[in-house]
Coordinates of C-alpha atoms and ligand atoms in Angstrom, one line a residue:
X1 CA 14.2 22.1 -4.8
X2 CA 14.2 23.2 -8.4
X3 CA 12.8 20.1 -10.1
X4 CA 9.8 19.1 -12.3
X5 CA 8.6 15.6 -11.7
X6 CA 6.1 13.8 -13.9
X7 CA 4.2 11.6 -11.3
X8 CA 2.7 8.7 -13.2
X9 CA -0.2 7.4 -11.1
X10 CA -1.6 5.2 -13.9
X11 CA -5.2 4.8 -15.3
X12 CA -6.8 2.6 -12.6
X13 CA -8.2 5.1 -10.0
X14 CA -8.5 8.8 -9.5
X15 CA -6.1 10.4 -7.0
X16 CA -7.0 10.6 -4.2
X17 CA -8.9 7.3 -4.7
X18 CA -12.7 7.2 -4.0
X19 CA -12.3 4.3 -1.5
X20 CA -9.7 1.5 -1.6
X21 CA -6.5 2.5 -3.5
X22 CA -3.1 1.8 -1.9
X23 CA -0.9 3.3 -4.7
X24 CA -3.1 6.3 -5.3
X25 CA -3.2 7.0 -1.6
X26 CA 0.6 7.0 -1.5
X27 CA 0.7 9.5 -4.3
X28 CA -2.0 11.7 -2.7
X29 CA 0.1 11.8 0.4
X30 CA 3.4 12.4 -1.3
X31 CA 2.5 15.1 -3.9
X32 CA 1.5 17.9 -1.5
X33 CA 4.6 17.3 0.6
X34 CA 6.8 17.5 -2.5
X35 CA 5.2 20.7 -3.6
X36 CA 5.9 22.1 -0.2
X37 CA 9.6 21.3 -0.8
X38 CA 9.4 23.3 -4.1
X39 CA 9.1 20.3 -6.5
X40 CA 6.8 21.0 -9.5
X41 CA 4.5 18.1 -10.1
X42 CA 2.9 17.1 -13.4
X43 CA 0.3 14.5 -12.4
X44 CA -0.3 11.7 -15.0
X45 CA -3.6 10.1 -13.9
X46 CA -7.2 10.0 -15.0
X47 CA -9.4 13.1 -15.7
X48 CA -11.4 12.7 -12.5
X49 CA -8.4 13.1 -10.2
X50 CA -8.8 16.0 -7.9
X51 CA -5.4 16.1 -6.3
X52 CA -3.8 19.6 -6.6
X53 CA -0.8 19.5 -9.0
X54 CA 1.0 22.0 -11.1
X55 CA -0.2 20.4 -14.3
X56 CA -2.1 17.3 -15.3
X57 CA -2.0 14.7 -18.1
X58 CA -4.6 12.1 -18.7
X59 CA -5.8 9.7 -21.4
X60 CA -8.9 8.3 -19.7
X61 CA -11.6 10.5 -18.2
X62 CA -12.3 8.1 -15.3
X63 CA -10.6 5.3 -13.4
X64 CA -10.5 2.0 -15.2
X65 CA -10.4 -0.1 -12.1
X66 CA -13.3 -2.3 -13.1
X67 CA -11.3 -3.5 -16.1
X68 CA -8.8 -5.1 -13.8
X69 CA -11.2 -8.0 -13.6
X70 CA -10.7 -8.7 -17.3
X71 CA -8.1 -10.9 -18.9
X72 CA -4.5 -9.9 -18.5
X73 CA -3.9 -8.8 -22.1
X74 CA -6.8 -6.3 -21.9
X75 CA -5.5 -5.0 -18.6
X76 CA -2.1 -4.4 -20.3
X77 CA -3.9 -2.7 -23.2
X78 CA -5.4 -0.1 -20.9
X79 CA -2.1 0.5 -19.2
X80 CA -0.3 0.8 -22.6
X81 CA -2.9 3.3 -23.8
X82 CA -2.3 5.5 -20.7
X83 CA 1.4 5.2 -21.1
X84 CA 1.3 6.1 -24.7
X85 CA -0.2 9.4 -23.6
X86 CA 2.5 9.9 -21.1
X87 CA 5.3 9.1 -23.6
X88 CA 3.7 11.5 -26.1
X89 CA 3.8 14.2 -23.4
X90 CA 7.4 13.4 -22.6
X91 CA 8.4 13.7 -26.3
X92 CA 6.5 16.9 -26.7
X93 CA 8.4 18.8 -23.9
X94 CA 11.8 19.1 -22.4
X95 CA 11.1 20.5 -19.0
X96 CA 10.5 17.2 -17.2
X97 CA 13.6 16.4 -15.0
X98 CA 12.4 13.1 -13.8
X99 CA 9.5 10.6 -14.1
X100 CA 8.3 9.0 -10.9
X101 CA 6.4 6.0 -12.1
X102 CA 4.0 3.8 -10.1
X103 CA 2.4 1.7 -12.9
X104 CA 3.3 -2.0 -12.2
X105 CA 5.8 -3.5 -14.6
X106 CA 4.2 -2.1 -17.7
X107 CA 5.1 1.4 -16.7
X108 CA 8.7 0.6 -16.1
X109 CA 9.1 -1.4 -19.3
X110 CA 7.5 1.4 -21.4
X111 CA 9.6 4.2 -19.9
X112 CA 12.8 2.1 -20.1
X113 CA 12.0 1.5 -23.8
X114 CA 12.1 5.3 -24.4
X115 CA 15.9 4.8 -24.4
X116 CA 18.2 7.8 -24.0
X117 CA 15.6 10.2 -25.2
X118 CA 13.6 9.8 -22.0
X119 CA 14.1 11.6 -18.7
X120 CA 15.6 9.7 -15.8
X121 CA 13.0 7.5 -14.2
X122 CA 12.4 6.3 -10.7
X123 CA 9.9 3.4 -10.5
X124 CA 8.4 2.6 -7.1
X125 CA 7.7 -1.1 -6.6
X126 CA 4.5 -1.6 -4.7
X127 CA 4.0 -5.4 -4.7
X128 CA 5.6 -8.6 -3.4
X129 CA 7.9 -9.1 -6.4
X130 CA 8.9 -12.7 -5.9
X131 CA 5.5 -13.5 -7.4
X132 CA 6.1 -11.5 -10.6
X133 CA 9.7 -12.3 -11.7
X134 CA 8.6 -12.6 -15.4
X135 CA 6.9 -9.3 -15.4
X136 CA 10.0 -7.5 -14.4
X137 CA 12.4 -9.8 -16.2
X138 CA 14.1 -7.6 -18.7
X139 CA 15.0 -4.1 -17.6
X140 CA 16.9 -2.4 -20.3
X141 CA 17.0 1.3 -19.3
X142 CA 20.6 1.5 -18.5
X143 CA 21.5 4.1 -15.9
X144 CA 18.5 6.2 -16.8
X145 CA 16.0 3.9 -15.0
X146 CA 16.1 3.2 -11.3
X147 CA 13.7 1.5 -8.9
X148 CA 12.9 1.8 -5.2
X149 CA 11.1 -0.5 -2.9
X150 CA 8.7 0.3 0.0
X151 CA 10.7 -1.9 2.4
X152 CA 14.1 -3.6 2.5
X153 CA 12.4 -7.0 2.8
X154 CA 10.5 -6.3 -0.5
X155 CA 13.7 -5.5 -2.4
X156 CA 15.4 -8.5 -1.0
X157 CA 12.8 -10.7 -2.7
X158 CA 12.8 -8.8 -5.9
X159 CA 14.2 -10.2 -9.2
X160 CA 17.9 -9.6 -9.7
X161 CA 17.4 -7.2 -12.5
X162 CA 15.5 -4.9 -10.2
X163 CA 18.0 -5.2 -7.3
X164 CA 20.7 -4.1 -9.7
X165 CA 18.8 -1.0 -10.5
X166 CA 17.7 -0.2 -7.0
X167 CA 18.4 3.0 -5.2
X168 CA 17.0 1.7 -1.9
X169 CA 13.7 1.8 -0.1
X170 CA 11.3 4.3 1.3
X171 CA 8.8 3.2 3.9
X172 CA 5.2 4.1 3.5
X173 CA 3.7 6.9 5.5
X174 CA 0.3 8.2 6.7
X175 CA -1.1 11.7 7.2
X176 CA -2.5 10.3 10.5
X177 CA 1.1 10.3 11.8
X178 CA 1.3 14.1 11.8
X179 CA 1.2 15.2 15.4
X180 CA 0.1 11.7 16.3
X181 CA 1.9 12.0 19.6
X182 CA -0.2 15.1 20.6
X183 CA -3.7 13.9 19.6
X184 CA -6.4 13.1 22.1
X185 CA -6.4 9.5 23.3
X186 CA -9.8 7.8 22.5
X187 CA -11.0 5.1 24.8
X188 CA -9.9 1.6 24.0
X189 CA -12.5 -1.1 23.3
X190 CA -12.2 -4.9 23.6
X191 CA -11.9 -5.7 20.0
X192 CA -9.1 -6.8 17.7
X193 CA -9.1 -5.4 14.2
X194 CA -7.9 -6.9 10.9
X195 CA -7.9 -3.9 8.5
X196 CA -7.2 -4.8 4.8
X197 CA -8.4 -6.6 1.7
X198 CA -9.8 -10.0 2.6
X199 CA -7.3 -12.3 0.9
X200 CA -5.4 -15.5 1.8
X201 CA -2.2 -13.5 2.0
X202 CA -3.6 -11.2 4.7
X203 CA -4.6 -14.3 6.7
X204 CA -8.1 -13.5 7.9
X205 CA -8.9 -17.2 8.2
X206 CA -6.2 -17.5 10.9
X207 CA -7.6 -14.5 12.6
X208 CA -11.2 -15.7 12.9
X209 CA -10.1 -19.1 14.3
X210 CA -7.9 -17.3 16.8
X211 CA -10.7 -15.0 18.0
X212 CA -12.9 -18.0 18.8
X213 CA -10.1 -19.9 20.6
X214 CA -9.1 -16.9 22.8
X215 CA -12.6 -15.5 23.1
X216 CA -11.7 -12.0 22.0
X217 CA -14.1 -10.0 19.7
X218 CA -12.7 -9.5 16.2
X219 CA -13.7 -7.0 13.6
X220 CA -12.7 -7.7 9.9
X221 CA -12.8 -4.5 7.9
X222 CA -12.0 -4.5 4.2
X223 CA -13.4 -5.5 0.8
X224 CA -13.9 -9.0 -0.4
X225 CA -12.8 -8.9 -4.1
X226 CA -14.9 -6.1 -5.6
X227 CA -17.6 -6.2 -2.8
X228 CA -17.4 -3.5 -0.3
X229 CA -20.5 -4.2 1.8
X230 CA -21.9 -7.6 3.0
X231 CA -25.2 -6.8 1.3
X232 CA -23.5 -6.4 -2.1
X233 CA -21.8 -9.8 -1.7
X234 CA -25.1 -11.5 -0.8
X235 CA -26.9 -9.7 -3.7
X236 CA -24.2 -11.0 -6.2
X237 CA -25.2 -14.6 -5.5
X238 CA -23.2 -17.5 -7.0
X239 CA -21.6 -15.4 -9.6
X240 CA -19.4 -13.8 -6.9
X241 CA -17.6 -17.1 -6.5
X242 CA -15.7 -16.5 -9.7
X243 CA -13.5 -14.2 -7.7
X244 CA -10.8 -16.1 -5.8
X245 CA -10.9 -13.8 -2.8
X246 CA -14.7 -14.3 -2.6
X247 CA -14.1 -18.1 -2.6
X248 CA -11.5 -17.7 0.2
X249 CA -13.9 -15.6 2.2
X250 CA -16.9 -17.9 1.8
X251 CA -15.0 -21.1 2.4
X252 CA -12.4 -20.2 5.0
X253 CA -13.6 -17.1 6.8
X254 CA -17.4 -16.7 6.7
X255 CA -18.1 -20.0 8.5
X256 CA -16.4 -18.4 11.6
X257 CA -18.1 -15.0 11.2
X258 CA -21.0 -15.3 13.7
X259 CA -22.0 -11.6 13.7
X260 CA -21.3 -11.4 17.5
X261 CA -17.8 -12.4 18.5
X262 CA -16.5 -12.1 14.9
X263 CA -18.0 -9.6 12.5
X264 CA -17.2 -8.5 8.9
X265 CA -18.2 -4.9 8.5
X266 CA -17.1 -4.5 4.8
X267 CA -14.9 -1.6 3.7
X268 CA -14.6 1.2 6.2
X269 CA -13.4 4.7 5.4
X270 CA -12.7 8.1 6.9
X271 CA -13.6 8.7 10.5
X272 CA -15.3 5.3 10.9
X273 CA -12.1 3.6 9.9
X274 CA -10.0 5.8 12.2
X275 CA -12.3 5.2 15.1
X276 CA -12.4 1.5 14.6
X277 CA -8.6 1.4 14.5
X278 CA -8.0 3.8 17.4
X279 CA -10.4 2.0 19.7
X280 CA -9.0 -1.5 18.9
X281 CA -7.0 -3.3 21.6
X282 CA -4.6 -4.3 18.9
X283 CA -4.3 -4.6 15.1
X284 CA -3.8 -8.2 14.0
X285 CA -1.9 -9.1 10.8
X286 CA -1.8 -12.9 10.6
X287 CA 0.1 -12.7 7.3
X288 CA 0.8 -15.5 5.0
X289 CA 2.5 -13.3 2.3
X290 CA 5.5 -11.2 2.6
X291 CA 3.7 -7.8 3.2
X292 CA 5.6 -5.4 1.0
X293 CA 4.7 -2.0 2.5
X294 CA 2.0 -2.2 5.2
X295 CA 0.1 1.1 5.1
X296 CA -2.4 -0.3 7.6
X297 CA 0.4 -1.1 9.9
X298 CA 1.7 2.5 10.1
X299 CA -1.9 3.8 10.3
X300 CA -2.4 1.6 13.3
X301 CA 0.7 2.9 15.1
X302 CA -0.3 6.5 14.3
X303 CA -3.7 5.9 16.0
X304 CA -2.0 4.4 19.1
X305 CA -2.9 0.8 18.4
X306 CA -0.2 -1.8 18.9
X307 CA 0.3 -4.4 16.2
X308 CA 0.3 -8.2 16.6
X309 CA 1.6 -10.0 13.5
X310 CA 3.5 -12.8 11.9
X311 CA 7.0 -11.5 11.3
X312 CA 6.7 -11.4 7.5
X313 CA 7.8 -9.0 4.8
X314 CA 8.2 -5.4 6.1
X315 CA 6.7 -6.1 9.6
X316 CA 10.1 -6.4 11.4
X317 CA 11.2 -3.1 9.8
X318 CA 8.1 -1.2 10.9
X319 CA 7.4 -2.7 14.3
X320 CA 9.8 -2.5 17.2
X321 CA 9.4 -5.7 19.1
X322 CA 8.0 -5.2 22.6
X323 CA 7.6 -1.5 22.1
X324 CA 5.1 -0.9 19.3
X325 CA 4.0 -4.5 18.7
X326 CA 4.6 -8.2 19.1
X327 CA 5.8 -10.3 16.2
X328 CA 6.3 -14.0 15.9
X329 CA 7.5 -16.5 13.3
X330 CA 5.1 -19.1 14.8
X331 CA 1.4 -18.6 13.8
X332 CA 0.3 -20.6 16.9
X333 CA 2.0 -18.1 19.2
X334 CA -0.4 -15.3 18.0
X335 CA -3.0 -16.4 20.6
X336 CA -0.7 -15.5 23.5
X337 CA 0.6 -12.3 21.8
X338 CA -2.9 -10.9 21.3
X339 CA -3.5 -11.1 25.0
X340 CA 0.0 -9.8 25.9
X341 CA -0.5 -6.7 23.6
X342 CA -2.5 -5.1 26.4
X343 CA 0.8 -4.5 28.2
X344 CA 2.2 -2.3 25.4
X345 CA 2.2 1.5 25.8
X346 CA -0.1 3.0 23.2
X347 CA 1.7 6.3 23.5
X348 CA 4.9 4.7 22.3
X349 CA 3.1 3.7 19.1
X350 CA 2.1 7.3 18.5
X351 CA 5.5 8.6 19.3
X352 CA 7.2 6.3 16.8
X353 CA 4.7 7.0 14.1
X354 CA 5.2 10.8 14.6
X355 CA 9.0 10.3 14.2
X356 CA 9.2 7.7 11.4
X357 CA 6.0 7.6 9.3
X358 CA 4.9 11.1 8.5
X359 CA 4.4 12.2 4.9
X360 CA 7.2 14.8 5.4
X361 CA 9.7 12.0 6.3
X362 CA 8.6 10.1 3.2
X363 CA 8.8 13.1 0.9
X364 CA 12.3 14.1 2.2
X365 CA 13.5 10.6 1.4
X366 CA 12.1 10.7 -2.1
X367 CA 13.7 14.0 -2.8
X368 CA 17.1 12.4 -1.8
X369 CA 16.4 9.5 -4.2
X370 CA 15.4 12.0 -7.0
X371 CA 18.7 13.7 -6.5
X372 CA 20.6 10.4 -6.9
X373 CA 18.6 9.3 -10.0
X374 CA 19.2 12.7 -11.7
X375 CA 23.0 12.5 -11.1
X376 CA 24.7 12.1 -14.5
X377 CA 26.5 9.0 -13.3
X378 CA 23.2 7.5 -12.1
X379 CA 25.2 5.5 -9.5
X380 CA 22.7 3.3 -7.5
Ligands
LIG401 N1 -8.4 0.4 3.9 C1 -9.5 1.2 4.2 N2 -10.6 0.6 4.5 C2 -10.8 -0.8 4.5 C3 -9.6 -1.6 4.3 C4 -8.4 -1.0 4.0 O1 -9.4 2.4 4.1 O2 -11.9 -1.2 4.8 C5 -7.1 1.0 3.6 C6 -6.1 0.9 4.7 O3 -6.4 1.8 5.7 C7 -4.8 1.2 4.0 C8 -5.1 0.5 2.6 O4 -6.5 0.4 2.5 O5 -4.6 2.6 3.8 C9 -4.4 -0.8 2.5 O6 -3.1 -0.7 2.3 P1 -2.0 -1.8 2.8 O7 -0.6 -1.3 2.4 O8 -2.2 -2.0 4.3 O9 -2.5 -3.1 2.1 P2 -2.6 -3.5 0.5 O10 -4.0 -3.7 0.2 O11 -2.0 -2.4 -0.3 O12 -1.8 -4.8 0.4

């Protein structure tokens, strides 16, 4: 495909991210596939990004993630400074066919404000948007600016202005899905795994109580606020409680973490993460928020681990009930489902992942959307 895309990853983390980084991971997965399809990619990110691209643009030398803890106006200031650099670049050249933007709200508003002088823009929505209606309130980019979601459920909850500019959704993918159906099958252990940020929306408090009730070992993997290792959280002392996710963990989750039946192992990465996931009897997602995209869900399937979850957000789109997982609207039913998950065929999980959630499938779908966004009529 003969297209030059400016991929705007934003100023928060390098691409690929050093550890946690959902959006940056999506970009790191998508860009190589796009280039395989002949798309030229200009990566707008921070100087420390190592992802191979045809060209790069950056304002900040390193990721500004730590600044996200600061007041909202300062956070916006950093996003604006990055975007000013992107806009300067767009004004300075005429070979960019399309901007694919991932910078929450601010990115879209800035690019829309370029008016008819800017290239067509596709903005990917990454969050549960029902929570941010004001951020996305006015969208005045005319036919030039379009959005896509990461699930149909996410778009259905989006503010009207976004729905009117939507060109559809593209499910998330994982490199683990490549040849997932042909990989060796590691031995299954006894444990359940909840993989993700520790946060009320992800429902770890429900999970830890469940584990004690049914007597099944549970591993919690993921950061608590900015703390990636249990020792870091302990060392931070009382100051850590300023972070709402830390308060949630200390008050609702930690009292049930006994270090034996229920363990918190902090953030896991690389092979350690994959082994923990592949050897789990099931992945548990006792969600309280409407999960928008669910990368950890597709990773679980790719590693042959069925999913047990509350049927919220994108889960019913990603999980085939009774084949790759068990979903319920009733939190109390999770106890039974966790035990029943043993009956599911782990090969089915891998097969579905290899068909639906590979980076190639995701890139193909984005190329289709790029095509539509670049049409002169801009028909959504
Ligand atoms: N993740 C990880 N180590 C952890 C916890 C999470 O590598 O200890 C990764 C996880 O594998 C997934 C991403 O972080 O790739 C989380 O993305 P997801 O869409 O599941 O959740 P989000 O945090 O974006 O809501």
